[in-house]
mmCIF file of N, CA, C and O in Angstrom:
data_model
loop_
_atom_site.group_PDB
_atom_site.id
_atom_site.type_symbol
_atom_site.label_atom_id
_atom_site.label_comp_id
_atom_site.label_asym_id
_atom_site.label_seq_id
_atom_site.Cartn_x
_atom_site.Cartn_y
_atom_site.Cartn_z
ATOM 1 N N MET A 27 79.673 92.586 61.186
ATOM 2 C CA MET A 27 79.029 91.766 62.167
ATOM 3 C C MET A 27 80.054 90.775 62.712
ATOM 4 O O MET A 27 80.630 90.006 61.961
ATOM 5 N N VAL A 28 80.288 90.768 63.988
ATOM 6 C CA VAL A 28 81.225 89.852 64.622
ATOM 7 C C VAL A 28 80.464 88.614 65.060
ATOM 8 O O VAL A 28 79.447 88.703 65.730
ATOM 9 N N LEU A 29 80.969 87.449 64.673
ATOM 10 C CA LEU A 29 80.291 86.211 65.013
ATOM 11 C C LEU A 29 80.920 85.502 66.199
ATOM 12 O O LEU A 29 80.226 84.992 67.042
ATOM 13 N N MET A 30 82.258 85.468 66.257
ATOM 14 C CA MET A 30 82.936 84.820 67.378
ATOM 15 C C MET A 30 84.394 85.248 67.406
ATOM 16 O O MET A 30 84.904 85.763 66.424
ATOM 17 N N THR A 31 85.031 85.020 68.517
ATOM 18 C CA THR A 31 86.453 85.314 68.664
ATOM 19 C C THR A 31 87.202 84.014 68.859
ATOM 20 O O THR A 31 86.766 83.154 69.621
ATOM 21 N N PHE A 32 88.321 83.846 68.148
ATOM 22 C CA PHE A 32 89.170 82.681 68.335
ATOM 23 C C PHE A 32 90.247 83.025 69.347
ATOM 24 O O PHE A 32 90.799 84.104 69.326
ATOM 25 N N GLU A 33 90.540 82.100 70.209
ATOM 26 C CA GLU A 33 91.636 82.294 71.150
ATOM 27 C C GLU A 33 92.955 82.231 70.398
ATOM 28 O O GLU A 33 93.090 81.525 69.413
ATOM 29 N N ASN A 34 93.913 82.934 70.895
ATOM 30 C CA ASN A 34 95.244 82.943 70.293
ATOM 31 C C ASN A 34 95.859 81.555 70.449
ATOM 32 O O ASN A 34 95.963 81.031 71.536
ATOM 33 N N SER A 35 96.291 80.963 69.323
ATOM 34 C CA SER A 35 96.800 79.590 69.346
ATOM 35 C C SER A 35 98.293 79.504 69.610
ATOM 36 O O SER A 35 98.850 78.429 69.635
ATOM 37 N N GLY A 36 98.965 80.628 69.787
ATOM 38 C CA GLY A 36 100.401 80.600 69.992
ATOM 39 C C GLY A 36 101.143 81.060 68.758
ATOM 40 O O GLY A 36 102.172 81.701 68.845
ATOM 41 N N CYS A 37 100.664 80.720 67.575
ATOM 42 C CA CYS A 37 101.291 81.173 66.329
ATOM 43 C C CYS A 37 100.856 82.605 66.011
ATOM 44 O O CYS A 37 101.636 83.408 65.532
ATOM 45 N N ARG A 38 99.635 82.891 66.250
ATOM 46 C CA ARG A 38 99.079 84.208 65.967
ATOM 47 C C ARG A 38 99.408 85.139 67.126
ATOM 48 O O ARG A 38 99.311 84.761 68.278
ATOM 49 N N LYS A 39 99.781 86.365 66.821
ATOM 50 C CA LYS A 39 100.202 87.300 67.852
ATOM 51 C C LYS A 39 99.046 87.914 68.622
ATOM 52 O O LYS A 39 99.234 88.497 69.667
ATOM 53 N N GLU A 40 97.829 87.781 68.094
ATOM 54 C CA GLU A 40 96.668 88.336 68.778
ATOM 55 C C GLU A 40 95.419 87.596 68.344
ATOM 56 O O GLU A 40 95.428 86.851 67.368
ATOM 57 N N ASP A 41 94.336 87.802 69.099
ATOM 58 C CA ASP A 41 93.066 87.168 68.770
ATOM 59 C C ASP A 41 92.510 87.765 67.487
ATOM 60 O O ASP A 41 92.774 88.912 67.150
ATOM 61 N N ARG A 42 91.738 86.978 66.771
ATOM 62 C CA ARG A 42 91.081 87.467 65.569
ATOM 63 C C ARG A 42 89.583 87.307 65.726
ATOM 64 O O ARG A 42 89.118 86.449 66.475
ATOM 65 N N LYS A 43 88.837 88.113 65.010
ATOM 66 C CA LYS A 43 87.388 88.058 65.069
ATOM 67 C C LYS A 43 86.870 87.528 63.738
ATOM 68 O O LYS A 43 87.230 88.024 62.683
ATOM 69 N N LEU A 44 86.035 86.491 63.824
ATOM 70 C CA LEU A 44 85.404 85.948 62.640
ATOM 71 C C LEU A 44 84.323 86.928 62.203
ATOM 72 O O LEU A 44 83.455 87.293 63.001
ATOM 73 N N VAL A 45 84.402 87.384 60.957
ATOM 74 C CA VAL A 45 83.454 88.357 60.436
ATOM 75 C C VAL A 45 82.986 87.905 59.060
ATOM 76 O O VAL A 45 83.524 86.956 58.481
ATOM 77 N N SER A 46 82.023 88.591 58.542
ATOM 78 C CA SER A 46 81.577 88.382 57.167
ATOM 79 C C SER A 46 81.271 89.767 56.613
ATOM 80 O O SER A 46 80.172 90.292 56.789
ATOM 81 N N LEU A 47 82.296 90.374 55.989
ATOM 82 C CA LEU A 47 82.187 91.758 55.529
ATOM 83 C C LEU A 47 82.514 91.863 54.047
ATOM 84 O O LEU A 47 83.384 91.152 53.546
ATOM 85 N N ASP A 48 81.817 92.769 53.369
ATOM 86 C CA ASP A 48 82.160 93.081 51.983
ATOM 87 C C ASP A 48 83.403 93.943 51.966
ATOM 88 O O ASP A 48 83.587 94.820 52.825
ATOM 89 N N GLY A 49 84.250 93.686 50.983
ATOM 90 C CA GLY A 49 85.456 94.481 50.825
ATOM 91 C C GLY A 49 85.825 94.583 49.365
ATOM 92 O O GLY A 49 85.197 93.963 48.501
ATOM 93 N N ALA A 50 86.851 95.362 49.097
ATOM 94 C CA ALA A 50 87.369 95.483 47.739
ATOM 95 C C ALA A 50 88.866 95.719 47.804
ATOM 96 O O ALA A 50 89.354 96.454 48.670
ATOM 97 N N ILE A 51 89.575 95.077 46.899
ATOM 98 C CA ILE A 51 90.996 95.326 46.726
ATOM 99 C C ILE A 51 91.114 96.455 45.724
ATOM 100 O O ILE A 51 90.587 96.371 44.611
ATOM 101 N N LEU A 52 91.750 97.528 46.148
ATOM 102 C CA LEU A 52 91.898 98.691 45.283
ATOM 103 C C LEU A 52 93.271 98.654 44.639
ATOM 104 O O LEU A 52 94.285 98.546 45.327
ATOM 105 N N VAL A 53 93.298 98.709 43.317
ATOM 106 C CA VAL A 53 94.548 98.672 42.565
ATOM 107 C C VAL A 53 94.542 99.785 41.518
ATOM 108 O O VAL A 53 93.523 100.439 41.311
ATOM 109 N N ALA A 54 95.659 99.972 40.876
ATOM 110 C CA ALA A 54 95.811 100.972 39.814
ATOM 111 C C ALA A 54 95.389 102.355 40.302
ATOM 112 O O ALA A 54 94.584 103.030 39.680
ATOM 113 N N LYS A 55 95.958 102.747 41.448
ATOM 114 C CA LYS A 55 95.667 104.057 42.043
ATOM 115 C C LYS A 55 94.165 104.273 42.222
ATOM 116 O O LYS A 55 93.625 105.317 41.926
ATOM 117 N N ARG A 56 93.504 103.220 42.709
ATOM 118 C CA ARG A 56 92.074 103.205 43.017
ATOM 119 C C ARG A 56 91.178 103.355 41.798
ATOM 120 O O ARG A 56 90.018 103.707 41.920
ATOM 121 N N LYS A 57 91.705 103.073 40.612
ATOM 122 C CA LYS A 57 90.894 103.172 39.401
ATOM 123 C C LYS A 57 90.093 101.896 39.155
ATOM 124 O O LYS A 57 89.136 101.912 38.408
ATOM 125 N N CYS A 58 90.515 100.788 39.759
ATOM 126 C CA CYS A 58 89.722 99.569 39.637
ATOM 127 C C CYS A 58 89.813 98.787 40.933
ATOM 128 O O CYS A 58 90.721 98.975 41.727
ATOM 129 N N GLY A 59 88.832 97.924 41.131
ATOM 130 C CA GLY A 59 88.789 97.144 42.355
ATOM 131 C C GLY A 59 88.359 95.715 42.089
ATOM 132 O O GLY A 59 87.764 95.418 41.054
ATOM 133 N N ILE A 60 88.683 94.855 43.022
ATOM 134 C CA ILE A 60 88.288 93.450 42.968
ATOM 135 C C ILE A 60 87.459 93.183 44.220
ATOM 136 O O ILE A 60 87.944 93.385 45.336
ATOM 137 N N ASP A 61 86.214 92.755 44.038
ATOM 138 C CA ASP A 61 85.355 92.465 45.181
ATOM 139 C C ASP A 61 85.884 91.265 45.950
ATOM 140 O O ASP A 61 86.286 90.260 45.339
ATOM 141 N N VAL A 62 85.888 91.368 47.270
ATOM 142 C CA VAL A 62 86.334 90.285 48.141
ATOM 143 C C VAL A 62 85.375 90.149 49.315
ATOM 144 O O VAL A 62 84.564 91.036 49.576
ATOM 145 N N ARG A 63 85.501 89.040 50.022
ATOM 146 C CA ARG A 63 84.771 88.819 51.265
ATOM 147 C C ARG A 63 85.823 88.728 52.363
ATOM 148 O O ARG A 63 86.808 87.990 52.235
ATOM 149 N N ILE A 64 85.624 89.463 53.449
ATOM 150 C CA ILE A 64 86.545 89.444 54.582
ATOM 151 C C ILE A 64 85.997 88.436 55.594
ATOM 152 O O ILE A 64 84.875 88.582 56.069
ATOM 153 N N HIS A 65 86.799 87.395 55.889
ATOM 154 C CA HIS A 65 86.351 86.315 56.774
ATOM 155 C C HIS A 65 86.756 86.517 58.227
ATOM 156 O O HIS A 65 86.041 86.091 59.126
ATOM 157 N N ASP A 66 87.923 87.087 58.460
ATOM 158 C CA ASP A 66 88.290 87.418 59.834
ATOM 159 C C ASP A 66 89.216 88.619 59.832
ATOM 160 O O ASP A 66 89.854 88.930 58.826
ATOM 161 N N MET A 67 89.238 89.313 60.970
ATOM 162 C CA MET A 67 90.075 90.504 61.120
ATOM 163 C C MET A 67 90.643 90.550 62.527
ATOM 164 O O MET A 67 90.028 90.055 63.474
ATOM 165 N N SER A 68 91.810 91.162 62.625
ATOM 166 C CA SER A 68 92.407 91.471 63.919
ATOM 167 C C SER A 68 92.964 92.882 63.805
ATOM 168 O O SER A 68 92.810 93.535 62.774
ATOM 169 N N GLU A 69 93.623 93.328 64.822
ATOM 170 C CA GLU A 69 94.246 94.659 64.779
ATOM 171 C C GLU A 69 95.372 94.709 63.754
ATOM 172 O O GLU A 69 95.715 95.767 63.269
ATOM 173 N N ARG A 70 95.932 93.545 63.404
ATOM 174 C CA ARG A 70 97.123 93.512 62.536
ATOM 175 C C ARG A 70 96.888 92.985 61.132
ATOM 176 O O ARG A 70 97.768 93.084 60.288
ATOM 177 N N GLY A 71 95.701 92.400 60.859
ATOM 178 C CA GLY A 71 95.495 91.857 59.536
ATOM 179 C C GLY A 71 94.121 91.259 59.336
ATOM 180 O O GLY A 71 93.230 91.412 60.168
ATOM 181 N N ALA A 72 93.971 90.550 58.203
ATOM 182 C CA ALA A 72 92.676 89.982 57.843
ATOM 183 C C ALA A 72 92.866 88.775 56.930
ATOM 184 O O ALA A 72 93.921 88.594 56.324
ATOM 185 N N LYS A 73 91.806 87.964 56.837
ATOM 186 C CA LYS A 73 91.763 86.858 55.878
ATOM 187 C C LYS A 73 90.673 87.173 54.865
ATOM 188 O O LYS A 73 89.534 87.475 55.242
ATOM 189 N N LEU A 74 91.023 87.102 53.579
ATOM 190 C CA LEU A 74 90.120 87.474 52.502
ATOM 191 C C LEU A 74 89.812 86.280 51.614
ATOM 192 O O LEU A 74 90.691 85.451 51.368
ATOM 193 N N ALA A 75 88.595 86.223 51.110
ATOM 194 C CA ALA A 75 88.232 85.290 50.047
ATOM 195 C C ALA A 75 88.214 86.102 48.762
ATOM 196 O O ALA A 75 87.538 87.128 48.676
ATOM 197 N N ILE A 76 88.985 85.647 47.781
ATOM 198 C CA ILE A 76 89.126 86.382 46.524
ATOM 199 C C ILE A 76 88.626 85.527 45.366
ATOM 200 O O ILE A 76 88.544 84.307 45.492
ATOM 201 N N PRO A 77 88.289 86.164 44.229
ATOM 202 C CA PRO A 77 87.941 85.363 43.052
ATOM 203 C C PRO A 77 89.128 84.481 42.665
ATOM 204 O O PRO A 77 90.288 84.896 42.763
ATOM 205 N N GLY A 78 88.856 83.255 42.227
ATOM 206 C CA GLY A 78 89.909 82.290 41.939
ATOM 207 C C GLY A 78 90.911 82.724 40.886
ATOM 208 O O GLY A 78 92.062 82.328 40.931
ATOM 209 N N ASP A 79 90.493 83.552 39.950
ATOM 210 C CA ASP A 79 91.392 83.958 38.877
ATOM 211 C C ASP A 79 92.062 85.310 39.130
ATOM 212 O O ASP A 79 92.756 85.831 38.266
ATOM 213 N N ALA A 80 91.863 85.877 40.316
ATOM 214 C CA ALA A 80 92.414 87.206 40.618
ATOM 215 C C ALA A 80 93.933 87.155 40.756
ATOM 216 O O ALA A 80 94.473 86.299 41.447
ATOM 217 N N LYS A 81 94.599 88.052 40.082
ATOM 218 C CA LYS A 81 96.049 88.233 40.216
ATOM 219 C C LYS A 81 96.263 89.472 41.071
ATOM 220 O O LYS A 81 95.816 90.565 40.704
ATOM 221 N N LEU A 82 96.943 89.323 42.192
ATOM 222 C CA LEU A 82 97.091 90.418 43.146
ATOM 223 C C LEU A 82 98.537 90.885 43.254
ATOM 224 O O LEU A 82 99.447 90.064 43.242
ATOM 225 N N PRO A 83 98.724 92.186 43.420
ATOM 226 C CA PRO A 83 100.063 92.666 43.743
ATOM 227 C C PRO A 83 100.391 92.303 45.195
ATOM 228 O O PRO A 83 99.491 91.994 45.982
ATOM 229 N N VAL A 84 101.647 92.334 45.551
ATOM 230 C CA VAL A 84 102.049 92.005 46.922
ATOM 231 C C VAL A 84 101.485 93.012 47.922
ATOM 232 O O VAL A 84 101.073 92.655 49.010
ATOM 233 N N MET A 85 101.442 94.276 47.529
ATOM 234 C CA MET A 85 100.885 95.325 48.386
ATOM 235 C C MET A 85 99.744 96.012 47.648
ATOM 236 O O MET A 85 99.821 96.240 46.442
ATOM 237 N N PHE A 86 98.675 96.321 48.408
ATOM 238 C CA PHE A 86 97.520 97.006 47.830
ATOM 239 C C PHE A 86 96.732 97.646 48.960
ATOM 240 O O PHE A 86 97.111 97.553 50.128
ATOM 241 N N GLU A 87 95.628 98.299 48.610
ATOM 242 C CA GLU A 87 94.742 98.873 49.620
ATOM 243 C C GLU A 87 93.482 98.032 49.693
ATOM 244 O O GLU A 87 92.947 97.595 48.666
ATOM 245 N N LEU A 88 93.016 97.784 50.927
ATOM 246 C CA LEU A 88 91.804 97.009 51.179
ATOM 247 C C LEU A 88 90.720 97.944 51.689
ATOM 248 O O LEU A 88 90.884 98.574 52.736
ATOM 249 N N LEU A 89 89.625 98.031 50.950
ATOM 250 C CA LEU A 89 88.464 98.810 51.379
ATOM 251 C C LEU A 89 87.542 97.900 52.165
ATOM 252 O O LEU A 89 87.155 96.833 51.673
ATOM 253 N N VAL A 90 87.185 98.295 53.395
ATOM 254 C CA VAL A 90 86.191 97.582 54.196
ATOM 255 C C VAL A 90 84.922 98.428 54.124
ATOM 256 O O VAL A 90 84.846 99.504 54.719
ATOM 257 N N VAL A 91 83.957 97.953 53.346
ATOM 258 C CA VAL A 91 82.784 98.754 52.998
ATOM 259 C C VAL A 91 82.007 99.205 54.230
ATOM 260 O O VAL A 91 81.683 100.383 54.369
ATOM 261 N N ALA A 92 81.705 98.289 55.148
ATOM 262 C CA ALA A 92 80.892 98.624 56.320
ATOM 263 C C ALA A 92 81.544 99.675 57.212
ATOM 264 O O ALA A 92 80.862 100.474 57.850
ATOM 265 N N GLN A 93 82.876 99.675 57.255
ATOM 266 C CA GLN A 93 83.611 100.643 58.087
ATOM 267 C C GLN A 93 83.888 101.940 57.347
ATOM 268 O O GLN A 93 84.290 102.923 57.963
ATOM 269 N N LYS A 94 83.728 101.926 56.011
ATOM 270 C CA LYS A 94 84.113 103.056 55.171
ATOM 271 C C LYS A 94 85.565 103.445 55.440
ATOM 272 O O LYS A 94 85.911 104.606 55.589
ATOM 273 N N LYS A 95 86.415 102.381 55.524
ATOM 274 C CA LYS A 95 87.838 102.575 55.780
ATOM 275 C C LYS A 95 88.670 101.839 54.748
ATOM 276 O O LYS A 95 88.268 100.786 54.245
ATOM 277 N N VAL A 96 89.849 102.394 54.488
ATOM 278 C CA VAL A 96 90.808 101.783 53.583
ATOM 279 C C VAL A 96 92.077 101.488 54.381
ATOM 280 O O VAL A 96 92.567 102.345 55.126
ATOM 281 N N TYR A 97 92.590 100.248 54.214
ATOM 282 C CA TYR A 97 93.797 99.805 54.917
ATOM 283 C C TYR A 97 94.878 99.478 53.896
ATOM 284 O O TYR A 97 94.633 98.673 52.992
ATOM 285 N N PRO A 98 96.076 100.039 54.030
ATOM 286 C CA PRO A 98 97.198 99.560 53.214
ATOM 287 C C PRO A 98 97.618 98.185 53.746
ATOM 288 O O PRO A 98 97.752 98.010 54.963
ATOM 289 N N VAL A 99 97.787 97.206 52.838
ATOM 290 C CA VAL A 99 98.082 95.842 53.274
ATOM 291 C C VAL A 99 99.187 95.220 52.428
ATOM 292 O O VAL A 99 99.505 95.689 51.339
ATOM 293 N N ARG A 100 99.729 94.130 52.982
ATOM 294 C CA ARG A 100 100.741 93.312 52.307
ATOM 295 C C ARG A 100 100.301 91.862 52.426
ATOM 296 O O ARG A 100 99.875 91.413 53.497
ATOM 297 N N ILE A 101 100.414 91.108 51.346
ATOM 298 C CA ILE A 101 100.048 89.688 51.378
ATOM 299 C C ILE A 101 101.075 88.914 52.206
ATOM 300 O O ILE A 101 102.273 89.042 51.992
ATOM 301 N N CYS A 102 100.585 88.109 53.154
ATOM 302 C CA CYS A 102 101.446 87.246 53.977
ATOM 303 C C CYS A 102 101.409 85.803 53.486
ATOM 304 O O CYS A 102 102.413 85.107 53.550
ATOM 305 N N TRP A 103 100.234 85.363 53.043
ATOM 306 C CA TRP A 103 100.089 83.999 52.551
ATOM 307 C C TRP A 103 98.905 83.939 51.592
ATOM 308 O O TRP A 103 98.037 84.791 51.608
ATOM 309 N N LYS A 104 98.901 82.895 50.764
ATOM 310 C CA LYS A 104 97.789 82.664 49.830
ATOM 311 C C LYS A 104 97.604 81.167 49.674
ATOM 312 O O LYS A 104 98.561 80.436 49.456
ATOM 313 N N ARG A 105 96.368 80.707 49.844
ATOM 314 C CA ARG A 105 96.000 79.307 49.652
ATOM 315 C C ARG A 105 94.714 79.262 48.838
ATOM 316 O O ARG A 105 93.652 79.608 49.354
ATOM 317 N N HIS A 106 94.848 78.875 47.592
ATOM 318 C CA HIS A 106 93.714 78.791 46.673
ATOM 319 C C HIS A 106 93.012 80.150 46.607
ATOM 320 O O HIS A 106 93.607 81.113 46.150
ATOM 321 N N GLU A 107 91.772 80.224 47.098
ATOM 322 C CA GLU A 107 91.012 81.473 47.023
ATOM 323 C C GLU A 107 91.029 82.250 48.349
ATOM 324 O O GLU A 107 90.230 83.168 48.528
ATOM 325 N N LEU A 108 91.903 81.905 49.253
ATOM 326 C CA LEU A 108 92.039 82.627 50.521
ATOM 327 C C LEU A 108 93.387 83.321 50.572
ATOM 328 O O LEU A 108 94.397 82.764 50.151
ATOM 329 N N VAL A 109 93.386 84.538 51.110
ATOM 330 C CA VAL A 109 94.608 85.334 51.212
ATOM 331 C C VAL A 109 94.667 85.948 52.604
ATOM 332 O O VAL A 109 93.680 86.508 53.085
ATOM 333 N N GLY A 110 95.832 85.834 53.253
ATOM 334 C CA GLY A 110 96.057 86.498 54.526
ATOM 335 C C GLY A 110 96.849 87.767 54.279
ATOM 336 O O GLY A 110 97.847 87.749 53.559
ATOM 337 N N VAL A 111 96.376 88.878 54.841
ATOM 338 C CA VAL A 111 97.068 90.155 54.663
ATOM 339 C C VAL A 111 97.410 90.762 56.013
ATOM 340 O O VAL A 111 96.717 90.538 57.005
ATOM 341 N N GLU A 112 98.488 91.527 56.014
ATOM 342 C CA GLU A 112 98.933 92.266 57.196
ATOM 343 C C GLU A 112 98.727 93.753 56.913
ATOM 344 O O GLU A 112 99.057 94.231 55.829
ATOM 345 N N PHE A 113 98.156 94.471 57.887
ATOM 346 C CA PHE A 113 98.016 95.917 57.751
ATOM 347 C C PHE A 113 99.400 96.541 57.906
ATOM 348 O O PHE A 113 100.099 96.261 58.874
ATOM 349 N N VAL A 114 99.801 97.377 56.947
ATOM 350 C CA VAL A 114 101.157 97.921 56.949
ATOM 351 C C VAL A 114 101.197 99.441 57.084
ATOM 352 O O VAL A 114 102.257 100.034 56.937
ATOM 353 N N GLY A 115 100.096 100.040 57.357
ATOM 354 C CA GLY A 115 100.066 101.493 57.539
ATOM 355 C C GLY A 115 98.757 101.880 58.196
ATOM 356 O O GLY A 115 97.928 101.038 58.527
ATOM 357 N N LYS A 116 98.587 103.169 58.372
ATOM 358 C CA LYS A 116 97.369 103.667 59.008
ATOM 359 C C LYS A 116 96.187 103.575 58.059
ATOM 360 O O LYS A 116 96.308 103.874 56.876
ATOM 361 N N SER A 117 95.046 103.172 58.622
ATOM 362 C CA SER A 117 93.823 103.179 57.833
ATOM 363 C C SER A 117 93.321 104.615 57.729
ATOM 364 O O SER A 117 93.696 105.473 58.513
ATOM 365 N N TYR A 118 92.489 104.841 56.726
ATOM 366 C CA TYR A 118 91.877 106.164 56.606
ATOM 367 C C TYR A 118 90.433 106.009 56.149
ATOM 368 O O TYR A 118 90.055 105.023 55.525
ATOM 369 N N SER A 119 89.619 106.982 56.524
ATOM 370 C CA SER A 119 88.207 106.973 56.164
ATOM 371 C C SER A 119 88.033 107.403 54.721
ATOM 372 O O SER A 119 88.834 108.151 54.174
ATOM 373 N N THR A 120 86.952 106.906 54.128
ATOM 374 C CA THR A 120 86.653 107.245 52.745
ATOM 375 C C THR A 120 85.158 107.433 52.572
ATOM 376 O O THR A 120 84.372 106.894 53.349
ATOM 377 N N SER A 121 84.777 108.171 51.579
ATOM 378 C CA SER A 121 83.361 108.384 51.317
ATOM 379 C C SER A 121 82.861 107.558 50.148
ATOM 380 O O SER A 121 81.676 107.521 49.878
ATOM 381 N N PHE A 122 83.749 106.839 49.456
ATOM 382 C CA PHE A 122 83.300 106.080 48.293
ATOM 383 C C PHE A 122 82.949 104.625 48.595
ATOM 384 O O PHE A 122 82.832 103.823 47.704
ATOM 385 N N ALA A 123 82.748 104.290 49.855
ATOM 386 C CA ALA A 123 82.392 102.918 50.228
ATOM 387 C C ALA A 123 80.928 102.650 49.969
ATOM 388 O O ALA A 123 80.104 103.481 49.994
#
């Protein structure tokens, strides 16, 4: 569900859409996952809310449940329970969402 679009502030290379989507960080060759909330997305990345005690690898796969898609991502920044990720490869559809 898209709630609003933020204008590009000059630092960001493109507009982002404020969303509220269920997601999961897939680790250990998709054998385990960490539930996350996706707060905003753009064509190039997303902002995630993660559990406070979660330890994340620099690169992982992000499952967006509503889209039934998996995105390979890389962490760009982390502030407390928020993480900014950049999409680093092609997304693919999945049936396990």
